[in-house]
Amino acid sequence: MNSKRVFAGIDISKDHLDVGIHPTGKVWQLVHDEAGKEQLCRELRKLKPDLIVMEASGGMESALAVKLQEAKLPAVVVNHRQGGDFDKAHGILAKTDRIDAQVLASFAERIRPEVRPLPDEAQRALEGLMVRRRQLVTMVTAEKNRLGRASEEVAQGIQEHIEWLKRQLKEVDREISR
């Protein structure tokens, strides 16, 4: 059994996962792909962390959070402002992915945000559809605004795009109502 408490922080980018461990200070980087996530789970299982913290990063954290939960690892996603406020409060001004991972590990130890179960697959699918619906509505509104200022030559293409977006919106609405 692990006599020392171990905390992990994961900084997530499109291409890499930077992992910091507290209190050892160990930091490493993995490719942000399926193999990298699998390797991360294996490494973290060996360390038996008390808590793993990662910041919300535009949805890039979702699949990793699910993977960690499925691996029965205690992971929590926090709002990126919480990590940023923690940095500032502790006088950490430098910003690199490695530093961010270490700061998140320290945040995990000091703040200990509560691990909550993630939404199940059906809830995640519905959330994804709702996000897509909002995106489509925003695009329809933007195109309608452009249509009012467009020349005749351009207006037809914009109108066709609006109609296509509306068809996509109907498809998403059908999926949501299932």
CSV table of C-alpha atoms in Angstrom, one decimal:
chain,number,residue,atom,x,y,z
A,1,MET,CA,0.0,0.0,0.0
A,2,ASN,CA,1.1,3.5,-0.8
A,3,SER,CA,2.2,5.2,2.5
A,4,LYS,CA,2.7,8.6,0.9
A,5,ARG,CA,-0.2,10.5,-0.6
A,6,VAL,CA,0.2,11.0,-4.3
A,7,PHE,CA,-1.5,13.6,-6.4
A,8,ALA,CA,-1.4,14.0,-10.2
A,9,GLY,CA,-2.1,16.9,-12.5
A,10,ILE,CA,-2.7,16.6,-16.2
A,11,ASP,CA,-2.3,19.5,-18.6
A,12,ILE,CA,-4.2,18.6,-21.8
A,13,SER,CA,-3.4,19.9,-25.3
A,14,LYS,CA,-4.4,18.8,-28.7
A,15,ASP,CA,-1.2,16.8,-29.2
A,16,HIS,CA,0.1,16.0,-25.7
A,17,LEU,CA,-0.7,15.1,-22.2
A,18,ASP,CA,1.7,16.6,-19.7
A,19,VAL,CA,1.5,14.8,-16.3
A,20,GLY,CA,2.9,16.2,-13.0
A,21,ILE,CA,3.1,14.2,-9.8
A,22,HIS,CA,3.1,15.7,-6.3
A,23,PRO,CA,5.0,15.5,-4.0
A,24,THR,CA,7.8,13.9,-6.1
A,25,GLY,CA,7.9,16.6,-8.8
A,26,LYS,CA,8.1,13.9,-11.5
A,27,VAL,CA,6.8,15.2,-14.9
A,28,TRP,CA,6.4,13.4,-18.2
A,29,GLN,CA,4.7,13.9,-21.5
A,30,LEU,CA,2.6,11.5,-23.6
A,31,VAL,CA,1.1,11.8,-27.0
A,32,HIS,CA,-2.6,12.7,-26.8
A,33,ASP,CA,-4.0,9.7,-28.6
A,34,GLU,CA,-5.6,6.4,-27.6
A,35,ALA,CA,-2.3,4.7,-26.9
A,36,GLY,CA,-1.1,7.6,-24.8
A,37,LYS,CA,-4.3,7.5,-22.7
A,38,GLU,CA,-3.9,3.8,-22.2
A,39,GLN,CA,-0.3,4.3,-21.1
A,40,LEU,CA,-1.3,7.1,-18.8
A,41,CYS,CA,-3.8,4.8,-17.1
A,42,ARG,CA,-1.2,2.1,-16.6
A,43,GLU,CA,1.3,4.6,-15.2
A,44,LEU,CA,-1.2,6.1,-12.8
A,45,ARG,CA,-2.5,2.8,-11.6
A,46,LYS,CA,1.1,2.0,-10.5
A,47,LEU,CA,1.3,5.3,-8.6
A,48,LYS,CA,-2.1,4.8,-7.0
A,49,PRO,CA,-2.9,8.5,-6.8
A,50,ASP,CA,-5.3,9.9,-4.2
A,51,LEU,CA,-6.5,12.4,-6.7
A,52,ILE,CA,-6.0,13.4,-10.4
A,53,VAL,CA,-6.9,16.9,-11.5
A,54,MET,CA,-7.2,18.2,-15.0
A,55,GLU,CA,-8.6,21.4,-16.3
A,56,ALA,CA,-11.6,21.7,-18.7
A,57,SER,CA,-10.0,22.5,-22.0
A,58,GLY,CA,-12.7,23.0,-24.6
A,59,GLY,CA,-13.9,19.4,-24.5
A,60,MET,CA,-10.4,17.8,-25.1
A,61,GLU,CA,-10.6,16.5,-21.5
A,62,SER,CA,-13.9,14.6,-21.9
A,63,ALA,CA,-12.6,11.4,-23.4
A,64,LEU,CA,-9.6,11.3,-21.0
A,65,ALA,CA,-11.9,11.8,-18.0
A,66,VAL,CA,-14.1,8.9,-19.2
A,67,LYS,CA,-11.0,6.7,-19.7
A,68,LEU,CA,-9.7,7.5,-16.2
A,69,GLN,CA,-13.1,6.8,-14.7
A,70,GLU,CA,-13.4,3.5,-16.5
A,71,ALA,CA,-9.9,2.7,-15.1
A,72,LYS,CA,-11.3,3.3,-11.6
A,73,LEU,CA,-8.9,6.2,-11.1
A,74,PRO,CA,-10.0,9.2,-9.0
A,75,ALA,CA,-10.0,12.0,-11.6
A,76,VAL,CA,-11.8,15.3,-11.5
A,77,VAL,CA,-12.1,18.0,-14.1
A,78,VAL,CA,-12.0,21.6,-12.8
A,79,ASN,CA,-12.8,24.9,-14.4
A,80,HIS,CA,-9.6,26.4,-15.9
A,81,ARG,CA,-10.1,29.6,-13.9
A,82,GLN,CA,-9.6,27.6,-10.7
A,83,GLY,CA,-6.2,26.5,-11.8
A,84,GLY,CA,-5.3,30.0,-13.0
A,85,ASP,CA,-6.4,31.5,-9.7
A,86,PHE,CA,-4.4,28.9,-7.8
A,87,ASP,CA,-1.3,29.8,-10.0
A,88,LYS,CA,-1.7,33.5,-9.2
A,89,ALA,CA,-2.4,33.0,-5.5
A,90,HIS,CA,0.9,31.1,-5.2
A,91,GLY,CA,3.0,33.5,-7.3
A,92,ILE,CA,3.4,31.2,-10.2
A,93,LEU,CA,3.8,33.4,-13.3
A,94,ALA,CA,5.6,31.1,-15.7
A,95,LYS,CA,3.4,29.2,-18.0
A,96,THR,CA,4.4,25.9,-19.7
A,97,ASP,CA,2.5,22.7,-20.0
A,98,ARG,CA,5.0,21.0,-17.6
A,99,ILE,CA,4.5,23.7,-15.0
A,100,ASP,CA,0.8,23.6,-15.5
A,101,ALA,CA,0.8,19.9,-14.8
A,102,GLN,CA,2.8,20.4,-11.6
A,103,VAL,CA,0.5,23.2,-10.5
A,104,LEU,CA,-2.6,21.0,-11.1
A,105,ALA,CA,-1.0,18.3,-9.0
A,106,SER,CA,-0.3,20.8,-6.2
A,107,PHE,CA,-3.9,22.1,-6.6
A,108,ALA,CA,-5.1,18.5,-6.2
A,109,GLU,CA,-3.3,18.1,-2.9
A,110,ARG,CA,-4.2,21.5,-1.4
A,111,ILE,CA,-7.8,22.0,-2.7
A,112,ARG,CA,-8.9,18.4,-3.1
A,113,PRO,CA,-11.9,19.0,-5.3
A,114,GLU,CA,-14.5,16.3,-5.0
A,115,VAL,CA,-14.5,13.4,-7.5
A,116,ARG,CA,-18.0,13.1,-9.0
A,117,PRO,CA,-19.2,10.4,-11.3
A,118,LEU,CA,-19.2,11.6,-14.9
A,119,PRO,CA,-22.4,11.5,-17.0
A,120,ASP,CA,-23.2,8.1,-18.5
A,121,GLU,CA,-22.8,7.5,-22.2
A,122,ALA,CA,-26.4,8.5,-23.0
A,123,GLN,CA,-26.1,11.7,-21.1
A,124,ARG,CA,-22.8,12.5,-22.8
A,125,ALA,CA,-24.4,11.8,-26.2
A,126,LEU,CA,-27.3,14.1,-25.4
A,127,GLU,CA,-24.9,16.8,-24.2
A,128,GLY,CA,-22.9,16.5,-27.5
A,129,LEU,CA,-26.2,16.9,-29.5
A,130,MET,CA,-27.1,20.0,-27.4
A,131,VAL,CA,-23.7,21.5,-28.1
A,132,ARG,CA,-24.1,20.8,-31.8
A,133,ARG,CA,-27.6,22.3,-31.8
A,134,ARG,CA,-26.3,25.5,-30.2
A,135,GLN,CA,-23.5,25.7,-32.8
A,136,LEU,CA,-26.0,25.3,-35.7
A,137,VAL,CA,-28.4,28.0,-34.3
A,138,THR,CA,-25.4,30.4,-33.9
A,139,MET,CA,-24.4,29.7,-37.5
A,140,VAL,CA,-27.9,30.2,-38.9
A,141,THR,CA,-28.1,33.5,-37.0
A,142,ALA,CA,-24.7,34.6,-38.4
A,143,GLU,CA,-25.6,33.7,-41.9
A,144,LYS,CA,-28.9,35.5,-41.7
A,145,ASN,CA,-27.0,38.6,-40.5
A,146,ARG,CA,-24.6,38.3,-43.5
A,147,LEU,CA,-27.6,37.8,-45.9
A,148,GLY,CA,-28.9,41.2,-45.0
A,149,ARG,CA,-25.6,42.8,-46.1
A,150,ALA,CA,-24.8,40.6,-49.0
A,151,SER,CA,-24.8,41.4,-52.7
A,152,GLU,CA,-27.1,39.6,-55.0
A,153,GLU,CA,-24.3,37.4,-56.3
A,154,VAL,CA,-23.4,36.2,-52.8
A,155,ALA,CA,-26.9,36.1,-51.3
A,156,GLN,CA,-27.9,33.0,-53.1
A,157,GLY,CA,-25.0,31.0,-51.7
A,158,ILE,CA,-25.7,32.3,-48.2
A,159,GLN,CA,-29.4,31.3,-48.5
A,160,GLU,CA,-28.4,27.8,-49.7
A,161,HIS,CA,-26.1,27.5,-46.7
A,162,ILE,CA,-28.9,28.7,-44.3
A,163,GLU,CA,-31.2,26.0,-45.8
A,164,TRP,CA,-28.5,23.4,-45.3
A,165,LEU,CA,-27.9,24.5,-41.7
A,166,LYS,CA,-31.6,24.3,-41.0
A,167,ARG,CA,-31.8,20.7,-42.4
A,168,GLN,CA,-28.9,19.8,-40.1
A,169,LEU,CA,-30.7,21.5,-37.2
A,170,LYS,CA,-33.8,19.4,-37.9
A,171,GLU,CA,-31.7,16.2,-37.9
A,172,VAL,CA,-30.1,17.1,-34.6
A,173,ASP,CA,-33.6,17.9,-33.1
A,174,ARG,CA,-34.8,14.5,-34.3
A,175,GLU,CA,-31.8,12.8,-32.6
A,176,ILE,CA,-32.5,14.8,-29.4
A,177,SER,CA,-36.2,13.8,-29.3
A,178,ARG,CA,-35.5,10.0,-29.6
